[in-house]
Amino acid sequence: MTSLILAEHDNNTLADSTARTITAALQLGNSVEVLVAGDGCAKAADAAAQISGVAAVLKVDDPLYAHPVAEAVAALILSIASRYDAVLAPATSTGKAILPRVAAVLDVPQISEITRILDADTFERPIYAGSVVQTVKAPAGTKVITVRPSAFAAAAAGANAPVVVTPAGPDPGLTRFVGETVSQSTRPELTTAKTVISAGRGVGSKDNFDVLLRIADKLKAAVGASRAAVDIGLTANDCQIGQTGKVVASDLYIAVGISGAIQHISGMKDSRIIVAINKDEDAPIFKIADYGLVADLSPVLQEIDLELARRGYA
Amino acid sequence: MKVIVTVKRVVDYNAKVRIKADGSGVDRSNLKMSMNPFDEIAVEEAIRLKEKGKADEIVVVSIGPSEAADTIRTALAMGVDRGILVRCDGEVESLAVAKILKSICVAEQPGLVITGKQAIDDDAGQTGPMLAALLGWAQATRVYRLDVSDRTARVERETDTGLETIDVCLPAVVTTDLRLNEPRFASLPSIMKARKKPIEEKTAADLGVDTTPRVTVLGVKEPATRAAGIKVESVAELLDKLQQAEVI
Ligand SMILES: Cc1cc2nc3c(=O)[nH]c(=O)nc-3n(C[C@H](O)[C@H](O)[C@H](O)COP(=O)(O)OP(=O)(O)OC[C@H]3O[C@@H](n4cnc5c(N)ncnc54)[C@H](O)[C@@H]3O)c2cc1C
């Protein structure tokens, strides 16, 4: 069983989701190769070569891959796919856009967002906003799989695999990258942060949200949000956690002014410790919270900020 | 330009699904069914394109049981011109759905196909990109803003790091995200009018597509449940607990 993993990177560093996908691929079989397609991506390719279990890195360094345009990356994967038994990518906005194209052209079904591997053909994946877990067996043929990063630990560094320079694939010429607005954040990356503090509609005002940000800084936490908080403009779309946003499994998850709709819970219920702050004692979020505080969040946020400062969190 | 939108009949997002006693699947009986929310956004976007004079005809396609005709009627009441129902009973996998849609696109020659970014039942998120690949067309998933010109569309899409702007050549397949628009409710007169709009019925076999599932579902189960926790009385108590648990 030889697997190909589509790496996610910014040319210089490898996203943690890649190391997590490598862990999943190693459970399928021991021959794992990583495709690093980028423009000036030598550092990212070297980083991939150092991850334990990686047998080889295919480095495709070409302006065509300056941005991961789905049509071009899918065409590149298809140009080498016949060498592999499985193609995997993290279930990120990039992986989710590219892999179905690969599966369709190979005429195989895709297994989306697996959370567990039972054997080389059998997987668990959540359906219905994570309220049901389905066990599925893939048919014979190439396996095309997206992996939910939060469900797998990151493979550690400690290897030195060869980096094989590989030619670019065809340019489908269908899509042109124009630009991007990247939400600037000095905070940890949401999906892999140990601590996440999330705002819901209840946070309401920018004043409250600013206090929440101060708390995030003191706890070195990433900032998440419910859909409602994004919709009212409290924070950017890439903070949304849930069925149709990001999935986190942090050590500590603090939900502030979030009611606990299934669509939100599906993105955070695998966190180790959940704290809920909500003025409605019947809010569903309390059913899954380890520690619940029934209170008006506005003074509570102020108090948490002051109390953390008093306890030496800077 | 002709626009095709796709709609799926799914368990309403507010309904709680149960697992069949034998664990073989999900029990959908007696649950409220609705149009997949992302598809409502797709229908709305198509109608706005028509209102702006960018589209001249909108065709809605649903693949599913005879009841999916209701979902098509909803789209017709919102303002879509005509419907195509591809009758299929039982689960149809994304790849088969994409093949059916491809066959319809080859016949209808749309300039744009709008699908939801995912269906909220299987959460697979494959149909749009699979269709684009089968047709050899451009795609834009998770669309936040759509601006259609003659030969291209400028699209802003939601990504894990923010927003990305791309130009796609038409024809293309785009998939909707939550913030693209707010779907309208159909007015009573338009619901009446929609009853007269045509729905053409086909089968997958008519279109030459085999819908036999290729993935075997071995079973379904409840996710691990969390034990209920405790209520704390104060911020100090909360922080004490978190310090004891060594998470802050
Ligand atoms: C197709 C679809 C996909 C979706 N995907 C997602 C998703 O990915 N992620 C997601 O989060 N949602 C998603 N949703 C939306 C989801 O159904 C809920 O509407 C949303 O999660 C609610 O957000 P909220 O909890 O912030 O707001 P609300 O449900 O409005 O809850 C606000 C909470 O704040 C509390 N509150 C208000 N004021 C105060 C105060 N002063 N002090 C303390 N507490 C206060 C209230 O008691 C309430 O519990 C989706 C919905 C659909 C239909």
Coordinates of C-alpha atoms and ligand atoms in Angstrom, one line a residue:
Chain A
M1 CA 0.0 0.0 0.0
T2 CA 1.6 3.3 -1.1
S3 CA -0.1 6.5 -0.2
L4 CA 0.3 10.0 -1.6
I5 CA -0.4 12.9 0.7
L6 CA -1.1 16.4 -0.6
A7 CA 0.8 18.7 1.8
E8 CA -0.6 21.9 2.9
H9 CA 2.1 24.6 3.4
D10 CA 3.0 28.2 2.8
N11 CA 6.2 27.4 0.9
N12 CA 8.2 27.8 4.1
T13 CA 6.4 25.9 6.7
L14 CA 4.3 22.8 6.7
A15 CA 0.8 23.1 8.2
D16 CA 0.3 20.9 11.2
S17 CA -2.7 19.3 9.3
T18 CA -0.1 17.7 7.0
A19 CA 1.7 15.9 9.9
R20 CA -1.7 14.7 11.1
T21 CA -2.7 13.4 7.7
I22 CA 0.6 11.5 7.6
T23 CA -0.4 9.8 10.9
A24 CA -3.6 8.7 9.2
A25 CA -1.8 7.5 6.1
L26 CA 0.7 5.4 8.1
Q27 CA -2.3 3.5 9.6
L28 CA -3.2 2.5 6.0
G29 CA 0.2 1.1 5.2
N30 CA 3.8 2.0 5.7
S31 CA 4.8 3.6 2.4
V32 CA 3.9 7.2 2.5
E33 CA 5.0 9.9 0.0
V34 CA 4.2 13.5 0.4
L35 CA 3.5 15.9 -2.5
V36 CA 4.7 19.5 -1.9
A37 CA 3.6 21.6 -4.8
G38 CA 4.4 25.3 -4.5
D39 CA 6.5 28.2 -5.8
G40 CA 9.8 28.4 -3.9
C41 CA 8.8 25.6 -1.6
A42 CA 12.2 24.0 -0.8
K43 CA 11.8 24.7 2.9
A44 CA 8.3 23.2 3.1
A45 CA 9.6 20.1 1.2
D46 CA 12.5 19.7 3.6
A47 CA 10.2 20.0 6.5
A48 CA 8.0 17.2 5.1
A49 CA 11.1 15.0 4.5
Q50 CA 11.8 15.2 8.2
I51 CA 8.5 13.8 9.4
S52 CA 8.9 10.2 10.7
G53 CA 7.3 7.6 8.4
V54 CA 7.7 9.6 5.2
A55 CA 9.4 7.5 2.6
A56 CA 9.8 10.3 0.0
V57 CA 8.8 13.9 -0.8
L58 CA 7.9 14.9 -4.3
K59 CA 8.8 18.6 -4.7
V60 CA 7.0 20.4 -7.5
D61 CA 8.4 23.9 -7.6
D62 CA 6.6 26.0 -10.2
P63 CA 4.8 29.3 -10.4
L64 CA 1.7 27.4 -11.4
Y65 CA 1.4 26.3 -7.8
A66 CA 2.0 29.7 -6.2
H67 CA -1.5 29.4 -4.9
P68 CA -3.3 26.0 -4.5
V69 CA -5.7 26.5 -7.4
A70 CA -7.9 23.4 -7.4
E71 CA -7.9 22.6 -11.1
A72 CA -4.1 22.8 -11.4
V73 CA -3.3 20.8 -8.3
A74 CA -5.9 18.1 -9.1
A75 CA -4.4 17.8 -12.6
L76 CA -0.9 17.4 -11.0
I77 CA -2.1 14.7 -8.7
L78 CA -3.8 12.9 -11.5
S79 CA -0.6 13.0 -13.6
I80 CA 1.0 10.7 -10.9
A81 CA -1.9 9.0 -9.2
S82 CA -1.5 5.7 -11.0
R83 CA 1.6 5.0 -8.9
Y84 CA -0.5 5.1 -5.7
D85 CA -3.0 3.0 -3.9
A86 CA -4.4 5.9 -1.9
V87 CA -4.4 9.7 -2.2
L88 CA -5.1 11.6 1.0
A89 CA -5.4 15.3 1.9
P90 CA -6.3 17.1 5.1
A91 CA -10.0 18.1 5.2
T92 CA -9.2 21.8 4.9
S93 CA -10.7 24.4 2.5
T94 CA -7.9 23.5 0.1
G95 CA -8.0 19.7 0.4
K96 CA -11.8 19.7 0.2
A97 CA -11.7 21.6 -3.0
I98 CA -9.1 19.5 -4.7
L99 CA -9.6 15.8 -3.8
P100 CA -13.2 15.4 -5.2
R101 CA -11.8 16.4 -8.6
V102 CA -9.2 13.7 -8.3
A103 CA -11.7 11.0 -7.2
A104 CA -14.2 11.9 -10.0
V105 CA -11.6 11.6 -12.8
L106 CA -10.3 8.3 -11.3
D107 CA -13.9 7.2 -11.2
V108 CA -13.8 6.2 -7.5
P109 CA -15.9 7.5 -4.6
Q110 CA -14.2 9.8 -2.1
I111 CA -14.4 9.1 1.6
S112 CA -14.7 12.5 3.2
E113 CA -13.4 13.7 6.5
I114 CA -12.5 10.4 8.1
T115 CA -12.0 10.4 11.9
R116 CA -10.8 6.9 12.5
I117 CA -9.2 4.1 10.5
L118 CA -10.4 0.5 11.4
D119 CA -8.4 -1.2 8.6
A120 CA -7.0 -0.3 5.2
D121 CA -10.5 -0.2 3.7
T122 CA -12.7 0.7 6.6
F123 CA -13.2 4.1 8.1
E124 CA -15.4 6.1 10.5
R125 CA -16.7 9.5 9.5
P126 CA -19.3 11.8 11.0
I127 CA -22.6 12.5 9.3
Y128 CA -25.6 14.7 10.3
A129 CA -23.4 17.4 11.9
G130 CA -21.6 14.7 13.9
S131 CA -24.7 13.4 15.6
V132 CA -24.1 10.1 13.9
V133 CA -20.9 8.2 13.2
Q134 CA -20.9 6.1 10.0
T135 CA -18.6 3.1 9.4
V136 CA -17.9 2.7 5.7
K137 CA -15.9 0.3 3.6
A138 CA -14.2 1.7 0.5
P139 CA -14.4 -0.4 -2.8
A140 CA -11.4 -1.8 -4.6
G141 CA -9.4 0.7 -6.6
T142 CA -7.5 3.9 -5.6
K143 CA -8.7 5.3 -2.3
V144 CA -9.3 9.0 -2.2
I145 CA -9.7 10.2 1.3
T146 CA -9.8 13.5 3.2
V147 CA -8.7 13.4 6.8
R148 CA -10.1 15.4 9.7
P149 CA -6.9 16.7 11.2
S150 CA -8.2 17.2 14.7
A151 CA -8.9 13.4 14.9
F152 CA -5.3 12.4 14.4
A153 CA -2.1 13.3 16.3
A154 CA 0.6 15.0 14.4
A155 CA 3.5 12.6 13.3
A156 CA 6.7 13.8 14.9
A157 CA 9.9 14.9 13.1
G158 CA 12.9 12.6 13.1
A159 CA 13.4 11.3 9.6
N160 CA 15.4 12.3 6.6
A161 CA 13.5 11.1 3.5
P162 CA 14.8 11.9 0.0
V163 CA 13.3 15.0 -1.7
V164 CA 12.6 14.1 -5.3
V165 CA 12.3 17.0 -7.8
T166 CA 9.1 16.3 -9.8
P167 CA 7.9 18.1 -12.9
A168 CA 4.8 20.3 -12.9
G169 CA 1.6 18.9 -14.3
P170 CA -0.5 20.4 -17.0
D171 CA -2.0 23.9 -16.7
P172 CA -5.8 23.6 -17.1
G173 CA -5.9 27.4 -17.5
L174 CA -9.4 27.6 -16.1
T175 CA -8.9 29.7 -13.0
R176 CA -6.8 32.7 -12.1
F177 CA -5.8 33.6 -8.6
V178 CA -6.5 37.4 -8.1
G179 CA -5.8 38.0 -4.5
E180 CA -6.6 37.1 -0.9
T181 CA -7.5 38.8 2.4
V182 CA -5.8 36.8 5.1
S183 CA -7.1 37.4 8.6
Q184 CA -4.0 38.5 10.4
S185 CA -3.5 36.9 13.7
T186 CA -0.6 36.6 16.0
R187 CA -2.6 34.0 18.0
P188 CA -2.2 30.3 17.6
E189 CA -3.8 28.6 14.6
L190 CA -7.4 27.7 15.5
T191 CA -7.6 24.0 14.6
T192 CA -4.4 23.0 16.4
A193 CA -4.5 25.4 19.4
K194 CA -4.4 23.9 22.9
T195 CA -6.8 26.5 24.1
V196 CA -9.7 28.1 22.2
I197 CA -12.0 30.8 23.4
S198 CA -15.1 31.3 21.2
A199 CA -17.6 34.1 20.9
G200 CA -21.2 33.6 20.2
R201 CA -24.0 36.0 19.4
G202 CA -24.4 36.7 23.1
V203 CA -21.0 38.5 23.1
G204 CA -22.9 41.1 21.1
S205 CA -20.7 44.1 21.2
K206 CA -17.2 44.9 20.1
D207 CA -16.5 46.1 23.7
N208 CA -17.2 42.6 25.1
F209 CA -15.3 41.0 22.2
D210 CA -12.2 43.2 23.0
V211 CA -12.2 41.9 26.5
L212 CA -12.5 38.3 25.2
L213 CA -9.4 39.0 23.0
R214 CA -7.5 40.2 26.0
I215 CA -8.3 37.0 27.8
A216 CA -7.3 35.0 24.7
D217 CA -3.9 36.7 24.8
K218 CA -3.4 36.0 28.5
L219 CA -4.3 32.3 27.9
K220 CA -2.3 32.1 24.6
A221 CA -5.6 30.9 23.1
A222 CA -6.9 30.9 19.6
V223 CA -10.2 32.8 19.0
G224 CA -13.2 30.9 17.6
A225 CA -16.8 31.9 16.9
S226 CA -20.2 30.6 16.3
R227 CA -21.8 31.2 12.9
A228 CA -24.0 33.8 14.5
A229 CA -21.0 35.7 15.8
V230 CA -19.5 35.7 12.3
D231 CA -22.8 36.7 10.7
I232 CA -23.1 39.8 12.9
G233 CA -19.5 40.8 12.0
L234 CA -17.8 40.2 15.4
T235 CA -15.1 38.3 13.7
A236 CA -13.9 36.9 10.4
N237 CA -15.4 33.9 8.6
D238 CA -12.3 31.7 9.2
C239 CA -13.0 31.7 12.9
Q240 CA -16.3 29.8 12.5
I241 CA -16.3 26.5 14.3
G242 CA -18.9 23.8 13.5
Q243 CA -20.4 21.5 11.0
T244 CA -19.7 23.9 8.1
G245 CA -16.7 25.6 9.6
K246 CA -13.6 24.4 11.4
V247 CA -13.3 21.5 13.7
V248 CA -11.2 21.7 16.9
A249 CA -10.2 19.3 19.6
S250 CA -8.5 21.6 22.1
D251 CA -7.5 20.8 25.7
L252 CA -9.6 23.7 26.8
Y253 CA -12.6 25.2 25.0
I254 CA -14.4 28.2 26.4
A255 CA -17.7 29.0 24.9
V256 CA -18.9 32.5 25.7
G257 CA -22.5 33.5 24.8
I258 CA -23.0 30.4 22.6
S259 CA -26.2 28.5 22.9
G260 CA -24.9 25.1 21.8
A261 CA -26.7 24.3 18.5
I262 CA -25.7 20.9 17.1
Q263 CA -24.1 22.7 14.1
H264 CA -21.7 24.4 16.5
I265 CA -21.2 21.5 18.9
S266 CA -20.1 19.2 16.1
G267 CA -17.0 21.4 15.7
M268 CA -15.8 21.4 19.3
K269 CA -17.3 18.5 21.3
D270 CA -14.1 16.5 21.1
S271 CA -12.3 19.2 23.2
R272 CA -11.0 17.8 26.5
I273 CA -12.4 20.4 28.9
I274 CA -15.4 22.6 27.9
V275 CA -16.4 25.7 29.7
A276 CA -19.6 27.4 29.0
I277 CA -20.6 31.0 30.1
N278 CA -24.2 31.8 29.4
K279 CA -27.0 33.6 31.1
D280 CA -29.6 31.0 30.2
E281 CA -29.2 28.0 32.5
D282 CA -31.2 25.9 30.1
A283 CA -28.8 26.6 27.1
P284 CA -27.9 23.2 25.5
I285 CA -24.2 24.1 25.7
F286 CA -24.4 23.2 29.4
K287 CA -25.2 19.6 28.6
I288 CA -21.7 19.1 27.2
A289 CA -19.8 21.5 29.4
D290 CA -17.5 20.3 32.1
Y291 CA -17.8 23.7 33.9
G292 CA -20.7 25.9 33.4
L293 CA -21.1 29.5 34.7
V294 CA -24.6 30.9 34.5
A295 CA -24.1 34.6 34.4
D296 CA -24.2 37.8 32.3
L297 CA -21.1 37.5 30.2
S298 CA -20.3 41.2 30.2
P299 CA -19.1 41.6 33.8
V300 CA -17.8 38.0 33.8
L301 CA -15.4 38.6 30.9
Q302 CA -14.1 41.7 32.8
E303 CA -13.7 39.7 35.9
I304 CA -11.9 36.8 34.2
D305 CA -9.5 39.3 32.6
L306 CA -8.7 41.0 36.0
E307 CA -8.5 37.7 37.9
L308 CA -6.1 36.2 35.3
A309 CA -3.9 39.3 35.6
R310 CA -4.0 38.9 39.4
R311 CA -2.9 35.3 39.1
G312 CA 0.0 36.3 37.0
Y313 CA -1.2 35.6 33.4
A314 CA 0.3 38.4 31.3
Chain B
M1 CA -27.0 32.5 -20.1
K2 CA -28.7 29.5 -18.6
V3 CA -28.1 28.6 -14.9
I4 CA -28.6 25.2 -13.4
V5 CA -29.1 24.9 -9.6
T6 CA -29.2 21.7 -7.7
V7 CA -31.3 20.9 -4.7
K8 CA -31.3 18.0 -2.3
R9 CA -34.2 17.0 0.0
V10 CA -32.6 16.5 3.4
V11 CA -33.7 16.1 7.1
D12 CA -34.4 19.6 8.3
Y13 CA -31.4 21.1 10.2
N14 CA -33.5 21.4 13.3
A15 CA -34.7 17.8 13.4
K16 CA -32.8 15.2 15.4
V17 CA -32.1 12.0 13.6
R18 CA -32.3 8.6 15.3
I19 CA -30.4 5.5 14.6
K20 CA -32.3 2.4 13.5
A21 CA -32.4 -0.2 16.3
D22 CA -30.2 -2.6 14.3
G23 CA -27.6 0.1 13.7
S24 CA -27.8 -0.3 9.9
G25 CA -28.6 3.3 9.2
V26 CA -30.5 6.5 10.1
D27 CA -34.2 6.4 10.7
R28 CA -35.7 9.3 8.7
S29 CA -39.4 8.4 9.1
N30 CA -41.6 11.1 10.4
L31 CA -38.9 13.7 10.4
K32 CA -39.4 17.1 8.9
M33 CA -37.7 17.3 5.5
S34 CA -36.5 20.5 3.8
M35 CA -34.3 21.8 1.1
N36 CA -30.6 21.6 2.0
P37 CA -29.8 25.1 3.4
F38 CA -26.8 25.6 1.1
D39 CA -29.0 24.8 -1.9
E40 CA -31.5 27.4 -0.8
I41 CA -28.6 29.9 -1.0
A42 CA -27.8 28.5 -4.5
V43 CA -31.4 29.0 -5.7
E44 CA -31.4 32.5 -4.3
E45 CA -28.2 33.4 -6.0
A46 CA -29.5 32.1 -9.4
I47 CA -32.6 34.2 -9.0
R48 CA -30.6 37.3 -8.2
L49 CA -28.5 36.6 -11.4
K50 CA -31.7 36.6 -13.4
E51 CA -33.0 39.7 -11.7
K52 CA -29.7 41.5 -12.6
G53 CA -30.2 40.4 -16.2
K54 CA -27.2 38.0 -16.1
A55 CA -29.2 34.9 -16.5
D56 CA -32.1 34.3 -18.8
E57 CA -33.3 30.9 -17.6
I58 CA -32.9 28.9 -14.4
V59 CA -33.3 25.2 -14.3
V60 CA -33.4 23.3 -10.9
V61 CA -32.4 19.7 -10.7
S62 CA -33.0 17.3 -7.9
I63 CA -32.0 13.7 -7.7
G64 CA -34.1 11.7 -5.2
P65 CA -37.4 10.0 -4.4
S66 CA -40.7 11.3 -5.8
E67 CA -41.0 13.6 -2.8
A68 CA -38.0 15.5 -4.0
A69 CA -40.6 17.1 -6.4
D70 CA -41.7 19.2 -3.4
T71 CA -38.2 20.5 -3.0
I72 CA -38.2 21.4 -6.7
R73 CA -41.6 23.1 -6.2
T74 CA -40.1 25.2 -3.4
A75 CA -37.3 26.4 -5.8
L76 CA -39.9 27.1 -8.5
A77 CA -41.9 29.2 -6.1
M78 CA -38.8 31.2 -5.2
G79 CA -38.5 32.1 -8.9
V80 CA -36.8 29.3 -10.8
D81 CA -38.3 28.6 -14.3
R82 CA -38.5 24.9 -14.6
G83 CA -37.4 21.7 -12.9
I84 CA -35.9 18.3 -13.6
L85 CA -36.4 15.4 -11.2
V86 CA -34.2 12.4 -11.6
R87 CA -36.1 9.7 -9.7
C88 CA -33.8 7.6 -7.6
D89 CA -34.9 5.7 -4.5
G90 CA -32.3 5.0 -1.8
E91 CA -28.9 6.5 -1.2
V92 CA -27.2 8.0 -4.3
E93 CA -23.5 8.6 -3.8
S94 CA -21.9 11.9 -4.8
L95 CA -20.0 10.5 -7.7
A96 CA -23.3 9.1 -9.2
V97 CA -25.0 12.4 -8.5
A98 CA -22.2 14.2 -10.3
K99 CA -22.5 11.8 -13.3
I100 CA -26.2 12.4 -13.5
L101 CA -25.7 16.2 -13.4
K102 CA -23.0 16.0 -16.0
S103 CA -25.4 14.3 -18.4
I104 CA -27.9 17.0 -17.8
C105 CA -25.3 19.7 -18.3
V106 CA -24.3 18.2 -21.6
A107 CA -27.9 18.3 -22.8
E108 CA -28.8 21.7 -21.3
Q109 CA -25.5 23.6 -21.9
P110 CA -25.7 25.9 -18.9
G111 CA -23.2 28.8 -18.5
L112 CA -23.1 28.3 -14.8
V113 CA -24.0 25.5 -12.3
I114 CA -24.6 26.5 -8.6
T115 CA -24.6 23.8 -6.0
G116 CA -24.4 23.9 -2.2
K117 CA -20.9 23.4 -0.7
Q118 CA -22.2 20.4 1.2
A119 CA -25.5 18.6 2.1
I120 CA -26.2 18.7 5.8
D121 CA -27.1 15.0 5.9
D122 CA -24.0 13.2 4.6
D123 CA -21.7 16.2 5.0
A124 CA -19.6 14.8 2.1
G125 CA -19.0 18.1 0.2
Q126 CA -18.1 16.4 -3.1
T127 CA -20.7 17.0 -5.7
G128 CA -19.7 20.4 -7.0
P129 CA -16.0 19.8 -7.6
M130 CA -16.7 16.3 -8.9
L131 CA -19.2 17.7 -11.5
A132 CA -16.7 20.4 -12.5
A133 CA -13.9 17.7 -12.9
L134 CA -16.2 15.4 -15.0
L135 CA -17.1 18.3 -17.3
G136 CA -13.5 19.6 -17.4
W137 CA -14.8 23.0 -16.1
A138 CA -13.5 25.5 -13.6
Q139 CA -14.8 25.5 -10.1
A140 CA -15.1 27.8 -7.1
T141 CA -16.1 26.3 -3.8
R142 CA -17.4 28.0 -0.7
V143 CA -18.5 31.1 -2.5
Y144 CA -19.0 34.3 -0.5
R145 CA -19.4 36.8 -3.4
L146 CA -20.2 36.0 -7.1
D147 CA -19.9 38.5 -9.9
V148 CA -20.7 37.1 -13.3
S149 CA -19.4 38.6 -16.6
D150 CA -19.6 37.4 -20.2
R151 CA -16.9 34.8 -20.2
T152 CA -15.7 34.7 -16.6
A153 CA -16.9 35.1 -13.1
R154 CA -15.1 36.8 -10.3
V155 CA -15.5 34.9 -7.1
E156 CA -14.6 35.5 -3.5
R157 CA -14.4 32.3 -1.6
E158 CA -14.2 31.5 2.1
T159 CA -10.9 29.8 3.0
D160 CA -9.4 28.6 6.3
T161 CA -7.3 31.7 6.4
G162 CA -9.8 34.3 5.2
L163 CA -11.1 35.2 1.8
E164 CA -9.6 34.4 -1.6
T165 CA -10.6 36.1 -4.9
I166 CA -10.3 34.1 -8.2
D167 CA -11.5 34.5 -11.7
V168 CA -13.0 31.4 -13.2
C169 CA -13.7 30.8 -16.9
L170 CA -17.3 30.0 -17.8
P171 CA -18.9 27.6 -17.9
A172 CA -18.1 26.8 -14.3
V173 CA -19.5 25.1 -11.2
V174 CA -19.7 27.2 -8.0
T175 CA -20.7 26.0 -4.6
T176 CA -22.3 28.3 -2.0
D177 CA -21.3 29.2 1.5
L178 CA -23.5 30.5 4.2
R179 CA -22.8 34.2 3.8
L180 CA -23.4 34.5 0.1
N181 CA -27.0 35.7 0.5
E182 CA -30.1 35.3 2.6
P183 CA -32.6 33.2 0.7
R184 CA -36.1 34.7 0.2
F185 CA -39.4 33.1 1.2
A186 CA -41.8 32.4 -1.6
S187 CA -44.9 34.6 -1.6
L188 CA -48.3 33.0 -1.8
P189 CA -48.9 34.2 -5.4
S190 CA -45.6 32.8 -6.5
I191 CA -46.4 29.4 -4.8
M192 CA -49.6 29.3 -6.9
K193 CA -47.8 30.3 -10.0
A194 CA -45.1 27.6 -9.4
R195 CA -47.8 24.9 -9.6
K196 CA -48.0 25.6 -13.3
K197 CA -44.2 25.5 -13.9
P198 CA -43.0 22.3 -15.6
I199 CA -41.1 19.5 -13.9
E200 CA -39.7 16.9 -16.2
E201 CA -39.1 13.5 -14.8
K202 CA -36.3 11.2 -15.7
T203 CA -34.5 8.2 -14.3
A204 CA -30.8 7.6 -13.9
A205 CA -31.0 4.8 -16.4
D206 CA -32.4 7.3 -19.0
L207 CA -29.2 9.2 -18.5
G208 CA -27.0 6.1 -18.6
V209 CA -25.8 6.4 -15.0
D210 CA -25.5 3.4 -12.7
T211 CA -26.4 4.5 -9.2
T212 CA -25.5 1.3 -7.4
P213 CA -23.6 2.4 -4.2
R214 CA -19.9 1.6 -4.3
V215 CA -19.1 2.4 -0.7
T216 CA -20.5 -0.2 1.8
V217 CA -22.0 1.3 4.9
L218 CA -21.2 -1.2 7.6
G219 CA -23.2 0.6 10.2
V220 CA -23.9 3.8 12.1
K221 CA -23.6 4.6 15.8
E222 CA -23.9 7.5 18.3
P223 CA -20.8 9.4 18.9
A224 CA -19.1 9.1 22.3
T225 CA -21.2 11.1 24.8
R226 CA -19.8 13.5 27.3
A227 CA -20.6 13.2 30.9
A228 CA -22.5 16.2 32.2
G229 CA -20.2 18.5 34.2
I230 CA -20.8 20.9 37.1
K231 CA -21.9 24.5 37.5
V232 CA -19.5 26.8 39.2
E233 CA -20.6 29.8 41.2
S234 CA -17.9 32.3 40.5
V235 CA -15.1 33.3 38.2
A236 CA -12.6 32.5 41.0
E237 CA -14.0 29.0 41.3
L238 CA -13.9 28.5 37.5
L239 CA -10.3 29.5 37.3
D240 CA -9.4 27.3 40.3
K241 CA -10.9 24.3 38.5
L242 CA -9.0 25.1 35.3
Q243 CA -5.8 25.5 37.2
Q244 CA -6.3 22.2 39.0
A245 CA -7.0 20.6 35.6
E246 CA -3.7 22.2 34.4
V247 CA -5.4 23.6 31.3
I248 CA -4.5 27.2 32.0
Ligands
LIG1 C1 -26.7 24.9 7.2 C2 -26.3 25.4 8.5 C3 -25.0 25.3 8.9 C4 -24.6 25.9 10.1 N1 -23.3 25.8 10.5 C5 -22.9 26.3 11.6 C6 -21.5 26.2 12.1 O1 -20.6 25.7 11.4 N2 -21.2 26.7 13.2 C7 -22.1 27.4 14.1 O2 -21.7 27.8 15.1 N3 -23.3 27.4 13.7 C8 -23.8 26.9 12.5 N4 -25.1 27.1 12.2 C9 -26.0 27.9 13.0 C10 -26.5 27.2 14.2 O3 -27.6 26.5 13.9 C11 -26.8 28.3 15.3 O4 -27.8 29.2 14.7 C12 -25.6 29.1 15.8 O5 -24.6 28.2 16.2 C13 -26.0 29.9 16.9 O6 -25.0 30.7 17.4 P1 -24.9 31.3 18.8 O7 -24.9 30.2 19.8 O8 -23.8 32.2 18.9 O9 -26.2 32.2 18.9 P2 -27.6 31.9 19.7 O10 -28.1 30.6 19.4 O11 -28.4 33.1 19.4 O12 -27.2 31.9 21.2 C14 -26.7 33.1 21.9 C15 -26.5 32.7 23.3 O13 -26.0 33.8 24.0 C16 -26.6 33.8 25.3 N5 -26.5 35.2 25.8 C17 -27.0 36.3 25.2 N6 -26.7 37.4 25.9 C18 -25.9 37.0 26.9 C19 -25.3 37.7 28.0 N7 -25.4 39.0 28.2 N8 -24.6 36.9 28.9 C20 -24.5 35.6 28.8 N9 -25.1 34.9 27.8 C21 -25.8 35.6 26.8 C22 -28.0 33.4 25.1 O14 -28.6 32.9 26.3 C23 -27.8 32.3 24.0 O15 -27.7 31.0 24.6 C24 -25.5 26.5 11.0 C25 -26.9 26.5 10.6 C26 -27.3 26.0 9.4 C27 -28.7 26.1 9.0

